[in-house]
């Protein structure tokens, strides 16, 4: 399913390729996208939103800036399946065996290495484009497609169910034809900018290949790492091995298959993108380890609006409020349950303490309900509140600590916003949180600790770190001063905008159209 909400009458400067973020999902990455667009009012932006199913998203969470001149939304899982069974092959539809073999070779290049990935990917783009040698119907129903699927099942699949293998392969790959169609019809752009690998990154790689225009990649979190976390937790992925076949130390075949697929998409994106931007050094090194060319990588940390947030410090009460606030979505990756369990220990020692959870709870309703039930079962209904979405400017002066209990983060804006507003933090040791809390390098470290870092899924440590700061006025003030100094020196939005302006200017000045050809038929731009 696809929708064009705002249509550009001519080409755009930058086309943002956004998977599951702005403008239909609120949160850190979406807020960042909104910031970037508004910081460059002279540039014309297109926004290409890629989601799962239309029913998974409500109305837009952000008002579109005036310089977003084009918006289209695509839902990759609304039309999966095509109504065919594993036995439904069209009589007489042989399919292009050579084209399918090239597609298989591209997969093999990532499994075993040694092949010319860029050349194989260019061929794949030409094959799956509208009017190409492998259309969606051929993928779903041709004899050649069937032969490739059955051959790979015999070679690699360690799960006994061919039917589950067939449908997994189909669900994985069918969206690629939808992305090819999007690439074929998208409004012309001078630069493409994806904020993840995955399906959005694959779309960016196809656009870069088809138009010869630059692809900028910004990864807030490493997409493949986050998808692995999701896949470890998801219960819908089948494992048909019996009790004697299962090895508790091994992931099921289908979980491994999904992980390899997202790694495959990531490597294709890395091969096409320049520059490849990470938020901090650990993630840049992870990109390189996952296949990115180190020469194309760089770090640009996030920044926050110091001028807007600094005045909030004067609105704070003289006494530190005994309020611990987790600002984020109510989803498993934020590990809300650890925060709730930590609040039980905090309240035992500080009965007046409050735990606020400020963020949307509609992304994973079942998990949100489990969190509310946990609050009730721990007798915390008077101390823990689910506030829903809140305005940061109104929230910050009322709280004593920003708390993150996440099992995965990148460079969380909420910590920086808290620092700028004069609120120290307690966080799990994920992403760049240790760097943000204690500094990176001698000069930064000399500013002091802006809070405390604890281990993942350790409610006792989280509670004790929070209590240490709330019960010690001198320690809390030292953390506040360190946070203010750090965010003002290294993490202002002005610094971030200047760095991204340089990225855009460099990309807009670059013309690589002669290198990639134009298999989608856009012509020179």
Short mmCIF file of C-alpha atoms in Angstrom, two decimals:
data_model
loop_
_atom_site.label_atom_id
_atom_site.label_comp_id
_atom_site.label_asym_id
_atom_site.label_seq_id
_atom_site.Cartn_x
_atom_site.Cartn_y
_atom_site.Cartn_z
CA UNK A 1 0.00 0.00 0.00
CA UNK A 2 1.31 3.46 -0.91
CA UNK A 3 0.15 7.03 -0.36
CA UNK A 4 1.40 10.34 -1.73
CA UNK A 5 0.42 12.98 0.82
CA UNK A 6 2.29 16.00 -0.52
CA UNK A 7 3.51 16.04 -4.11
CA UNK A 8 6.45 18.07 -5.40
CA UNK A 9 5.96 19.67 -8.79
CA UNK A 10 9.69 19.52 -9.50
CA UNK A 11 12.84 17.87 -8.17
CA UNK A 12 14.12 18.27 -4.62
CA UNK A 13 17.50 18.83 -3.06
CA UNK A 14 17.44 16.01 -0.48
CA UNK A 15 15.22 12.94 -0.33
CA UNK A 16 15.09 11.52 3.20
CA UNK A 17 14.50 7.76 3.31
CA UNK A 18 12.96 6.96 6.68
CA UNK A 19 12.02 3.52 7.99
CA UNK A 20 9.50 3.60 10.81
CA UNK A 21 10.28 7.14 11.98
CA UNK A 22 9.28 10.70 11.02
CA UNK A 23 6.55 11.86 10.64
CA UNK A 24 4.35 8.98 11.87
CA UNK A 25 6.39 7.83 14.88
CA UNK A 26 7.61 10.08 17.67
CA UNK A 27 10.91 9.64 19.44
CA UNK A 28 14.60 10.43 19.24
CA UNK A 29 15.30 9.71 15.57
CA UNK A 30 12.10 11.40 14.43
CA UNK A 31 12.89 14.48 16.52
CA UNK A 32 16.34 14.54 14.97
CA UNK A 33 14.90 14.37 11.45
CA UNK A 34 12.55 17.23 12.29
CA UNK A 35 15.52 19.24 13.57
CA UNK A 36 17.62 18.62 10.47
CA UNK A 37 14.85 19.65 8.09
CA UNK A 38 14.03 22.84 10.00
CA UNK A 39 17.73 23.75 10.32
CA UNK A 40 18.05 23.96 6.52
CA UNK A 41 15.07 26.04 5.35
CA UNK A 42 16.76 26.82 2.04
CA UNK A 43 16.80 23.15 1.02
CA UNK A 44 13.81 21.39 -0.52
CA UNK A 45 13.20 18.01 1.12
CA UNK A 46 11.24 14.95 0.08
CA UNK A 47 10.30 12.50 2.84
CA UNK A 48 9.84 8.84 1.93
CA UNK A 49 8.30 7.00 4.88
CA UNK A 50 8.61 3.21 4.89
CA UNK A 51 6.48 1.29 7.37
CA UNK A 52 5.17 -2.19 8.00
CA UNK A 53 1.35 -1.99 7.76
CA UNK A 54 -0.84 1.08 7.52
CA UNK A 55 -2.79 -0.10 10.56
CA UNK A 56 0.39 0.05 12.66
CA UNK A 57 0.52 3.85 12.42
CA UNK A 58 -1.90 6.60 13.25
CA UNK A 59 -1.88 10.20 12.14
CA UNK A 60 1.28 12.17 11.64
CA UNK A 61 3.01 13.04 14.93
CA UNK A 62 4.80 16.07 13.49
CA UNK A 63 3.63 19.09 11.54
CA UNK A 64 5.48 19.11 8.24
CA UNK A 65 7.92 22.00 7.83
CA UNK A 66 7.26 24.19 4.79
CA UNK A 67 10.42 22.98 3.08
CA UNK A 68 9.12 19.40 3.01
CA UNK A 69 7.69 19.72 -0.48
CA UNK A 70 7.02 16.01 -1.02
CA UNK A 71 5.81 13.23 1.29
CA UNK A 72 4.96 9.68 0.35
CA UNK A 73 4.32 6.70 2.61
CA UNK A 74 4.74 3.02 1.74
CA UNK A 75 3.67 0.00 3.80
CA UNK A 76 5.71 -3.03 2.82
CA UNK A 77 3.73 -5.72 4.63
CA UNK A 78 0.19 -4.81 3.59
CA UNK A 79 0.36 -6.81 0.37
CA UNK A 80 2.56 -9.74 1.33
CA UNK A 81 1.71 -13.19 0.14
CA UNK A 82 0.05 -12.45 -3.15
CA UNK A 83 -2.61 -15.08 -2.41
CA UNK A 84 -0.37 -17.94 -3.54
CA UNK A 85 0.61 -21.11 -1.75
CA UNK A 86 3.95 -22.88 -1.74
CA UNK A 87 2.63 -25.09 -4.54
CA UNK A 88 1.18 -22.33 -6.73
CA UNK A 89 3.47 -22.09 -9.76
CA UNK A 90 2.04 -20.78 -12.98
CA UNK A 91 2.02 -23.36 -15.70
CA UNK A 92 4.23 -22.18 -18.53
CA UNK A 93 5.91 -19.40 -16.50
CA UNK A 94 9.50 -20.54 -16.78
CA UNK A 95 11.09 -17.35 -15.51
CA UNK A 96 14.54 -16.06 -16.43
CA UNK A 97 16.85 -18.68 -14.94
CA UNK A 98 20.00 -16.61 -15.56
CA UNK A 99 18.55 -13.58 -13.79
CA UNK A 100 17.58 -15.70 -10.78
CA UNK A 101 21.05 -17.23 -10.74
CA UNK A 102 22.54 -13.72 -10.58
CA UNK A 103 20.27 -12.96 -7.65
CA UNK A 104 21.44 -16.14 -5.94
CA UNK A 105 25.05 -15.20 -6.66
CA UNK A 106 24.53 -11.86 -4.90
CA UNK A 107 23.34 -13.73 -1.80
CA UNK A 108 26.28 -16.12 -2.04
CA UNK A 109 28.71 -13.21 -2.25
CA UNK A 110 27.78 -12.24 1.30
CA UNK A 111 27.76 -15.81 2.58
CA UNK A 112 31.17 -16.78 1.18
CA UNK A 113 32.79 -13.53 -0.06
CA UNK A 114 35.05 -13.10 -3.06
CA UNK A 115 32.46 -11.91 -5.59
CA UNK A 116 32.07 -8.46 -7.12
CA UNK A 117 29.22 -7.27 -4.91
CA UNK A 118 28.76 -3.91 -6.61
CA UNK A 119 28.54 -5.44 -10.08
CA UNK A 120 26.12 -8.11 -8.89
CA UNK A 121 23.99 -5.52 -7.14
CA UNK A 122 23.88 -3.37 -10.29
CA UNK A 123 22.63 -6.40 -12.23
CA UNK A 124 20.04 -7.12 -9.54
CA UNK A 125 18.77 -3.53 -9.75
CA UNK A 126 18.29 -3.91 -13.47
CA UNK A 127 16.61 -7.28 -13.08
CA UNK A 128 13.97 -6.27 -10.49
CA UNK A 129 13.17 -2.77 -11.81
CA UNK A 130 9.72 -2.32 -13.35
CA UNK A 131 9.98 -3.91 -16.77
CA UNK A 132 13.09 -5.84 -15.76
CA UNK A 133 13.86 -9.51 -16.23
CA UNK A 134 12.41 -10.58 -12.87
CA UNK A 135 9.06 -9.03 -12.05
CA UNK A 136 7.20 -9.72 -8.81
CA UNK A 137 4.92 -12.28 -10.44
CA UNK A 138 7.97 -14.22 -11.62
CA UNK A 139 9.43 -14.15 -8.11
CA UNK A 140 6.17 -15.39 -6.63
CA UNK A 141 5.18 -18.04 -9.19
CA UNK A 142 7.81 -18.92 -11.81
CA UNK A 143 9.57 -22.27 -12.16
CA UNK A 144 12.98 -20.55 -12.01
CA UNK A 145 12.13 -18.95 -8.67
CA UNK A 146 10.85 -22.27 -7.34
CA UNK A 147 14.07 -24.00 -8.39
CA UNK A 148 16.23 -21.44 -6.58
CA UNK A 149 14.16 -21.63 -3.39
CA UNK A 150 14.11 -25.42 -3.29
CA UNK A 151 17.82 -25.67 -4.09
CA UNK A 152 18.78 -23.31 -1.28
CA UNK A 153 16.45 -25.13 1.11
CA UNK A 154 18.25 -28.41 0.39
CA UNK A 155 21.70 -26.80 0.71
CA UNK A 156 21.30 -24.64 3.79
CA UNK A 157 18.08 -25.04 5.74
CA UNK A 158 18.42 -26.94 9.01
CA UNK A 159 14.73 -26.57 9.89
CA UNK A 160 12.56 -29.49 8.75
CA UNK A 161 9.65 -27.35 7.47
CA UNK A 162 9.91 -26.42 3.80
CA UNK A 163 6.60 -24.53 3.98
CA UNK A 164 7.92 -22.23 6.71
CA UNK A 165 11.15 -21.76 4.74
CA UNK A 166 9.20 -20.90 1.58
CA UNK A 167 7.07 -18.27 3.31
CA UNK A 168 9.99 -16.79 5.22
CA UNK A 169 11.96 -16.27 2.00
CA UNK A 170 8.90 -14.78 0.32
CA UNK A 171 8.12 -12.38 3.19
CA UNK A 172 11.75 -11.25 3.33
CA UNK A 173 12.22 -10.60 -0.36
CA UNK A 174 8.85 -9.47 -1.69
CA UNK A 175 9.33 -5.91 -0.33
CA UNK A 176 12.41 -5.51 -2.55
CA UNK A 177 10.15 -5.32 -5.60
CA UNK A 178 8.04 -2.69 -3.87
CA UNK A 179 11.21 -0.71 -3.17
CA UNK A 180 12.22 -1.02 -6.82
CA UNK A 181 8.88 0.46 -7.82
CA UNK A 182 9.33 3.31 -5.31
CA UNK A 183 12.78 4.02 -6.73
CA UNK A 184 11.34 4.08 -10.24
CA UNK A 185 8.61 6.64 -9.46
CA UNK A 186 10.23 8.81 -6.78
CA UNK A 187 10.52 12.54 -7.44
CA UNK A 188 14.05 13.39 -8.70
CA UNK A 189 16.52 14.36 -5.96
CA UNK A 190 20.08 15.66 -5.97
CA UNK A 191 21.02 13.75 -2.81
CA UNK A 192 19.51 10.74 -1.05
CA UNK A 193 19.83 10.47 2.73
CA UNK A 194 18.87 7.35 4.64
CA UNK A 195 18.92 7.27 8.44
CA UNK A 196 19.30 3.49 8.61
CA UNK A 197 20.32 0.48 6.61
CA UNK A 198 17.52 -2.13 6.35
CA UNK A 199 14.83 -1.62 3.73
CA UNK A 200 15.32 2.17 3.67
CA UNK A 201 19.04 1.72 3.12
CA UNK A 202 18.39 -0.79 0.34
CA UNK A 203 16.10 1.76 -1.33
CA UNK A 204 18.87 4.34 -1.03
CA UNK A 205 21.38 1.94 -2.58
CA UNK A 206 19.05 1.31 -5.52
CA UNK A 207 18.51 5.04 -6.01
CA UNK A 208 22.24 5.74 -5.87
CA UNK A 209 22.87 2.96 -8.38
CA UNK A 210 20.06 4.02 -10.69
CA UNK A 211 20.64 7.77 -10.71
CA UNK A 212 24.32 8.14 -9.94
CA UNK A 213 23.50 10.65 -7.23
CA UNK A 214 25.13 10.47 -3.78
CA UNK A 215 23.69 8.47 -0.89
CA UNK A 216 24.34 9.79 2.62
CA UNK A 217 23.85 7.27 5.43
CA UNK A 218 23.34 8.30 9.07
CA UNK A 219 22.98 5.52 11.63
CA UNK A 220 21.77 6.55 15.07
CA UNK A 221 21.83 2.97 16.23
CA UNK A 222 23.31 0.11 14.25
CA UNK A 223 20.27 -1.28 12.44
CA UNK A 224 21.50 -4.88 12.27
CA UNK A 225 22.27 -4.88 16.00
CA UNK A 226 18.81 -3.54 16.87
CA UNK A 227 17.09 -6.03 14.57
CA UNK A 228 19.02 -8.85 16.26
CA UNK A 229 17.66 -7.74 19.62
CA UNK A 230 14.13 -7.68 18.16
CA UNK A 231 14.60 -11.11 16.58
CA UNK A 232 15.86 -12.64 19.82
CA UNK A 233 12.66 -11.46 21.53
CA UNK A 234 10.07 -12.13 18.82
CA UNK A 235 7.91 -15.18 19.37
CA UNK A 236 6.39 -15.41 15.88
CA UNK A 237 9.55 -16.89 14.33
CA UNK A 238 9.08 -20.64 13.99
CA UNK A 239 11.43 -23.35 15.26
CA UNK A 240 10.18 -26.73 14.11
CA UNK A 241 12.99 -28.83 15.55
CA UNK A 242 11.92 -31.42 18.09
CA UNK A 243 13.37 -31.65 21.56
CA UNK A 244 16.12 -34.02 20.41
CA UNK A 245 17.17 -31.79 17.50
CA UNK A 246 17.36 -28.54 19.44
CA UNK A 247 20.63 -27.19 20.78
CA UNK A 248 20.00 -24.61 23.48
CA UNK A 249 23.21 -22.79 22.50
CA UNK A 250 22.05 -22.23 18.90
CA UNK A 251 19.48 -19.83 17.50
CA UNK A 252 16.77 -21.38 15.38
CA UNK A 253 17.48 -21.45 11.66
CA UNK A 254 14.81 -18.87 10.83
CA UNK A 255 16.16 -16.37 13.37
CA UNK A 256 19.59 -16.82 11.82
CA UNK A 257 18.08 -16.39 8.35
CA UNK A 258 16.47 -13.08 9.29
CA UNK A 259 19.70 -11.85 10.88
CA UNK A 260 21.73 -12.73 7.77
CA UNK A 261 19.14 -11.01 5.58
CA UNK A 262 19.41 -7.72 7.49
CA UNK A 263 23.21 -8.03 7.47
CA UNK A 264 22.96 -8.48 3.68
CA UNK A 265 20.86 -5.32 3.35
CA UNK A 266 23.37 -3.50 5.54
CA UNK A 267 26.37 -4.43 3.43
CA UNK A 268 24.58 -3.38 0.25
CA UNK A 269 23.83 -0.01 1.84
CA UNK A 270 27.41 0.44 3.07
CA UNK A 271 28.74 -0.36 -0.41
CA UNK A 272 26.59 2.42 -1.93
CA UNK A 273 26.83 5.16 0.72
CA UNK A 274 29.39 7.94 1.06
CA UNK A 275 29.67 9.31 3.69
CA UNK A 276 28.65 6.75 6.30
CA UNK A 277 27.97 8.62 9.53
CA UNK A 278 27.90 7.26 13.08
CA UNK A 279 27.04 9.12 16.26
CA UNK A 280 30.11 8.01 18.17
CA UNK A 281 33.33 6.06 17.73
CA UNK A 282 32.19 2.66 18.98
CA UNK A 283 29.42 2.59 16.40
CA UNK A 284 31.75 3.77 13.63
CA UNK A 285 34.04 0.84 14.39
CA UNK A 286 30.99 -1.46 14.37
CA UNK A 287 30.08 -0.17 10.90
CA UNK A 288 33.58 -0.96 9.67
CA UNK A 289 33.42 -4.44 11.21
CA UNK A 290 30.08 -4.98 9.44
CA UNK A 291 31.54 -4.15 6.02
CA UNK A 292 31.70 -0.35 5.71
CA UNK A 293 34.75 1.18 4.04
CA UNK A 294 36.59 2.92 6.89
CA UNK A 295 37.62 5.77 4.58
CA UNK A 296 33.96 6.67 4.05
CA UNK A 297 33.03 6.67 7.75
CA UNK A 298 32.93 9.60 10.15
CA UNK A 299 31.35 10.63 13.45
CA UNK A 300 28.82 13.43 13.88
CA UNK A 301 27.28 13.40 17.38
CA UNK A 302 23.77 14.63 17.99
CA UNK A 303 23.16 18.01 19.47
CA UNK A 304 20.38 19.76 21.36
CA UNK A 305 18.99 23.29 21.46
CA UNK A 306 21.05 24.86 24.24
CA UNK A 307 19.47 28.31 23.82
CA UNK A 308 15.98 26.90 24.24
CA UNK A 309 16.72 24.53 27.11
CA UNK A 310 19.17 26.55 29.22
CA UNK A 311 16.49 28.95 30.58
CA UNK A 312 14.71 25.94 32.14
CA UNK A 313 17.46 25.79 34.78
CA UNK A 314 16.07 28.95 36.39
CA UNK A 315 12.63 27.31 36.68
CA UNK A 316 13.91 24.50 38.88
CA UNK A 317 12.89 24.49 42.59
CA UNK A 318 15.54 25.04 45.26
CA UNK A 319 15.14 21.46 46.50
CA UNK A 320 15.80 18.60 44.06
CA UNK A 321 12.45 16.93 43.30
CA UNK A 322 12.45 13.22 44.24
CA UNK A 323 11.22 12.40 40.74
CA UNK A 324 12.91 9.84 38.49
CA UNK A 325 11.73 10.24 34.91
CA UNK A 326 12.18 7.77 32.08
CA UNK A 327 11.55 9.60 28.83
CA UNK A 328 10.98 7.19 25.98
CA UNK A 329 8.64 4.81 24.22
CA UNK A 330 7.05 2.02 26.25
CA UNK A 331 8.68 -0.80 24.29
CA UNK A 332 10.90 -3.76 25.28
CA UNK A 333 14.14 -2.20 24.03
CA UNK A 334 13.69 0.56 26.64
CA UNK A 335 13.31 -2.12 29.36
CA UNK A 336 10.59 -0.27 31.22
CA UNK A 337 10.18 -3.24 33.55
CA UNK A 338 13.67 -2.78 34.99
CA UNK A 339 12.81 0.85 35.72
CA UNK A 340 9.61 -0.22 37.48
CA UNK A 341 11.46 -2.82 39.56
CA UNK A 342 14.10 -0.23 40.46
CA UNK A 343 11.32 2.07 41.66
CA UNK A 344 10.23 -0.57 44.16
CA UNK A 345 13.65 -0.37 45.83
CA UNK A 346 13.74 3.43 45.58
CA UNK A 347 10.30 3.78 47.22
CA UNK A 348 11.30 1.36 49.99
CA UNK A 349 14.03 3.83 51.00
CA UNK A 350 12.40 7.07 49.86
CA UNK A 351 8.61 6.68 50.15
CA UNK A 352 7.90 10.09 48.62
CA UNK A 353 9.76 9.25 45.39
CA UNK A 354 7.91 9.28 42.10
CA UNK A 355 8.70 7.37 38.92
CA UNK A 356 7.39 8.98 35.74
CA UNK A 357 7.32 7.25 32.36
CA UNK A 358 6.92 9.92 29.71
CA UNK A 359 6.43 8.55 26.23
CA UNK A 360 3.93 6.89 23.91
CA UNK A 361 2.52 3.54 25.00
CA UNK A 362 0.71 2.61 21.79
CA UNK A 363 3.61 1.12 19.82
CA UNK A 364 3.49 -2.20 21.68
CA UNK A 365 0.17 -2.28 23.61
CA UNK A 366 0.75 -5.78 24.97
CA UNK A 367 4.09 -4.81 26.49
CA UNK A 368 2.63 -1.59 27.87
CA UNK A 369 -0.10 -3.60 29.58
CA UNK A 370 2.51 -5.93 31.08
CA UNK A 371 4.34 -2.90 32.48
CA UNK A 372 1.16 -1.51 34.05
CA UNK A 373 0.40 -4.91 35.56
CA UNK A 374 3.91 -5.01 37.02
CA UNK A 375 3.35 -1.61 38.63
CA UNK A 376 0.18 -2.92 40.25
CA UNK A 377 1.72 -6.19 41.36
CA UNK A 378 4.62 -4.36 43.06
CA UNK A 379 2.22 -2.03 44.88
CA UNK A 380 3.53 1.05 43.07
CA UNK A 381 0.31 2.50 41.69
CA UNK A 382 0.74 5.62 43.87
CA UNK A 383 4.38 6.11 42.90
CA UNK A 384 4.75 5.18 39.23
CA UNK A 385 2.81 7.08 36.57
CA UNK A 386 2.49 6.62 32.82
CA UNK A 387 2.28 10.17 31.46
CA UNK A 388 2.18 9.55 27.73
CA UNK A 389 3.80 12.13 25.47
CA UNK A 390 5.01 15.23 27.29
CA UNK A 391 6.67 18.48 26.28
CA UNK A 392 10.30 18.39 27.37
CA UNK A 393 10.27 22.08 28.28
CA UNK A 394 7.42 21.54 30.75
CA UNK A 395 8.78 18.26 32.13
CA UNK A 396 12.43 19.02 32.88
CA UNK A 397 12.03 21.59 35.68
CA UNK A 398 9.83 19.15 37.62
CA UNK A 399 12.18 16.17 37.78
CA UNK A 400 15.31 15.28 39.74
CA UNK A 401 16.86 12.69 37.46
CA UNK A 402 16.56 11.49 33.90
CA UNK A 403 16.69 7.69 33.91
CA UNK A 404 17.40 5.33 31.01
CA UNK A 405 17.04 1.60 31.62
CA UNK A 406 17.41 0.64 27.94
CA UNK A 407 19.06 -2.52 26.68
CA UNK A 408 20.17 -0.65 23.54
CA UNK A 409 20.72 3.02 22.72
CA UNK A 410 22.87 5.03 20.36
CA UNK A 411 23.47 8.60 21.49
CA UNK A 412 20.23 9.39 23.34
CA UNK A 413 19.08 12.96 22.93
CA UNK A 414 17.11 12.80 26.16
CA UNK A 415 20.32 12.70 28.22
CA UNK A 416 21.66 15.76 26.42
CA UNK A 417 18.34 17.58 26.80
CA UNK A 418 18.41 16.82 30.49
CA UNK A 419 21.96 18.17 30.83
CA UNK A 420 21.05 21.36 28.98
CA UNK A 421 18.05 21.84 31.31
CA UNK A 422 20.18 21.18 34.38
CA UNK A 423 19.10 17.59 35.12
CA UNK A 424 21.72 14.86 35.69
CA UNK A 425 21.04 11.24 34.78
CA UNK A 426 21.36 7.57 35.58
CA UNK A 427 21.68 5.23 32.61
CA UNK A 428 22.48 1.68 31.65
CA UNK A 429 25.85 1.09 30.01
CA UNK A 430 24.65 1.06 26.41
CA UNK A 431 25.59 2.97 23.28
CA UNK A 432 27.42 6.20 24.02
CA UNK A 433 25.90 6.64 27.49
CA UNK A 434 29.23 6.10 29.27
CA UNK A 435 30.85 8.68 26.99
CA UNK A 436 28.05 11.16 27.65
CA UNK A 437 28.17 10.56 31.39
CA UNK A 438 31.92 10.52 32.05
CA UNK A 439 33.45 12.13 28.96
CA UNK A 440 35.66 11.04 26.06
CA UNK A 441 39.32 11.96 26.30
CA UNK A 442 41.19 13.84 29.00
CA UNK A 443 39.68 17.27 28.38
CA UNK A 444 36.12 15.96 28.40
CA UNK A 445 36.69 13.63 31.36
CA UNK A 446 38.08 16.55 33.37
CA UNK A 447 34.57 18.07 33.37
CA UNK A 448 33.44 15.32 35.76
CA UNK A 449 30.58 12.81 35.86
CA UNK A 450 27.15 14.02 34.77
CA UNK A 451 25.49 11.14 36.59
CA UNK A 452 25.96 7.41 36.97
CA UNK A 453 26.15 4.41 34.60
CA UNK A 454 25.01 0.92 35.69
CA UNK A 455 24.72 -2.49 34.09
CA UNK A 456 21.84 -3.64 31.90
CA UNK A 457 18.78 -5.22 33.56
CA UNK A 458 20.03 -4.53 37.09
CA UNK A 459 17.20 -2.78 38.96
CA UNK A 460 19.09 -2.80 42.27
CA UNK A 461 22.10 -0.98 40.78
CA UNK A 462 19.81 1.45 38.97
CA UNK A 463 17.94 2.24 42.17
CA UNK A 464 21.09 2.61 44.26
CA UNK A 465 22.71 4.98 41.77
CA UNK A 466 19.58 7.14 41.72
CA UNK A 467 19.33 7.18 45.50
CA UNK A 468 23.00 8.16 45.81
CA UNK A 469 22.41 11.30 43.76
CA UNK A 470 19.03 12.19 45.24
CA UNK A 471 20.30 11.82 48.82
CA UNK A 472 23.54 13.75 48.33
CA UNK A 473 23.01 17.37 47.34
CA UNK A 474 26.69 17.98 46.65
CA UNK A 475 26.96 14.94 44.37
CA UNK A 476 23.79 15.93 42.52
CA UNK A 477 25.04 19.51 41.96
CA UNK A 478 28.45 18.26 40.77
CA UNK A 479 26.71 16.01 38.26
CA UNK A 480 24.47 18.91 37.14
CA UNK A 481 27.47 21.20 36.55
CA UNK A 482 29.36 18.50 34.63
CA UNK A 483 26.36 17.82 32.39
CA UNK A 484 25.86 21.50 31.60
CA UNK A 485 29.53 22.00 30.76
CA UNK A 486 29.68 18.87 28.58
CA UNK A 487 26.58 19.56 26.52
CA UNK A 488 27.52 23.19 25.94
CA UNK A 489 31.03 22.35 24.81
CA UNK A 490 30.46 19.26 22.66
CA UNK A 491 26.79 18.63 21.93
CA UNK A 492 25.05 21.81 20.79
CA UNK A 493 22.63 21.62 17.89
CA UNK A 494 24.44 24.51 16.20
CA UNK A 495 27.60 22.41 15.96
CA UNK A 496 25.65 19.44 14.62
CA UNK A 497 23.84 21.55 12.01
CA UNK A 498 27.10 23.04 10.77
CA UNK A 499 28.55 19.56 10.31
CA UNK A 500 25.50 18.29 8.41
CA UNK A 501 25.44 21.40 6.26
CA UNK A 502 28.99 20.56 5.22
CA UNK A 503 27.85 17.00 4.39
CA UNK A 504 24.97 18.26 2.25
CA UNK A 505 27.07 20.89 0.50
CA UNK A 506 29.70 18.29 -0.35
CA UNK A 507 27.09 15.84 -1.63
CA UNK A 508 25.20 18.49 -3.62
CA UNK A 509 28.43 19.51 -5.32
CA UNK A 510 29.28 15.94 -6.25
CA UNK A 511 28.07 14.46 -9.53
CA UNK A 512 28.64 10.74 -9.92
CA UNK A 513 26.07 10.16 -12.62
CA UNK A 514 28.61 8.81 -15.02
CA UNK A 515 29.56 5.98 -12.69
CA UNK A 516 26.39 4.05 -12.08
CA UNK A 517 24.39 4.40 -15.23
CA UNK A 518 20.64 4.68 -14.93
CA UNK A 519 18.94 1.28 -14.97
CA UNK A 520 15.65 2.70 -13.67
CA UNK A 521 15.39 5.07 -16.63
CA UNK A 522 15.35 8.39 -14.75
CA UNK A 523 17.91 9.89 -17.09
CA UNK A 524 20.52 12.43 -16.12
CA UNK A 525 19.68 14.92 -13.40
#
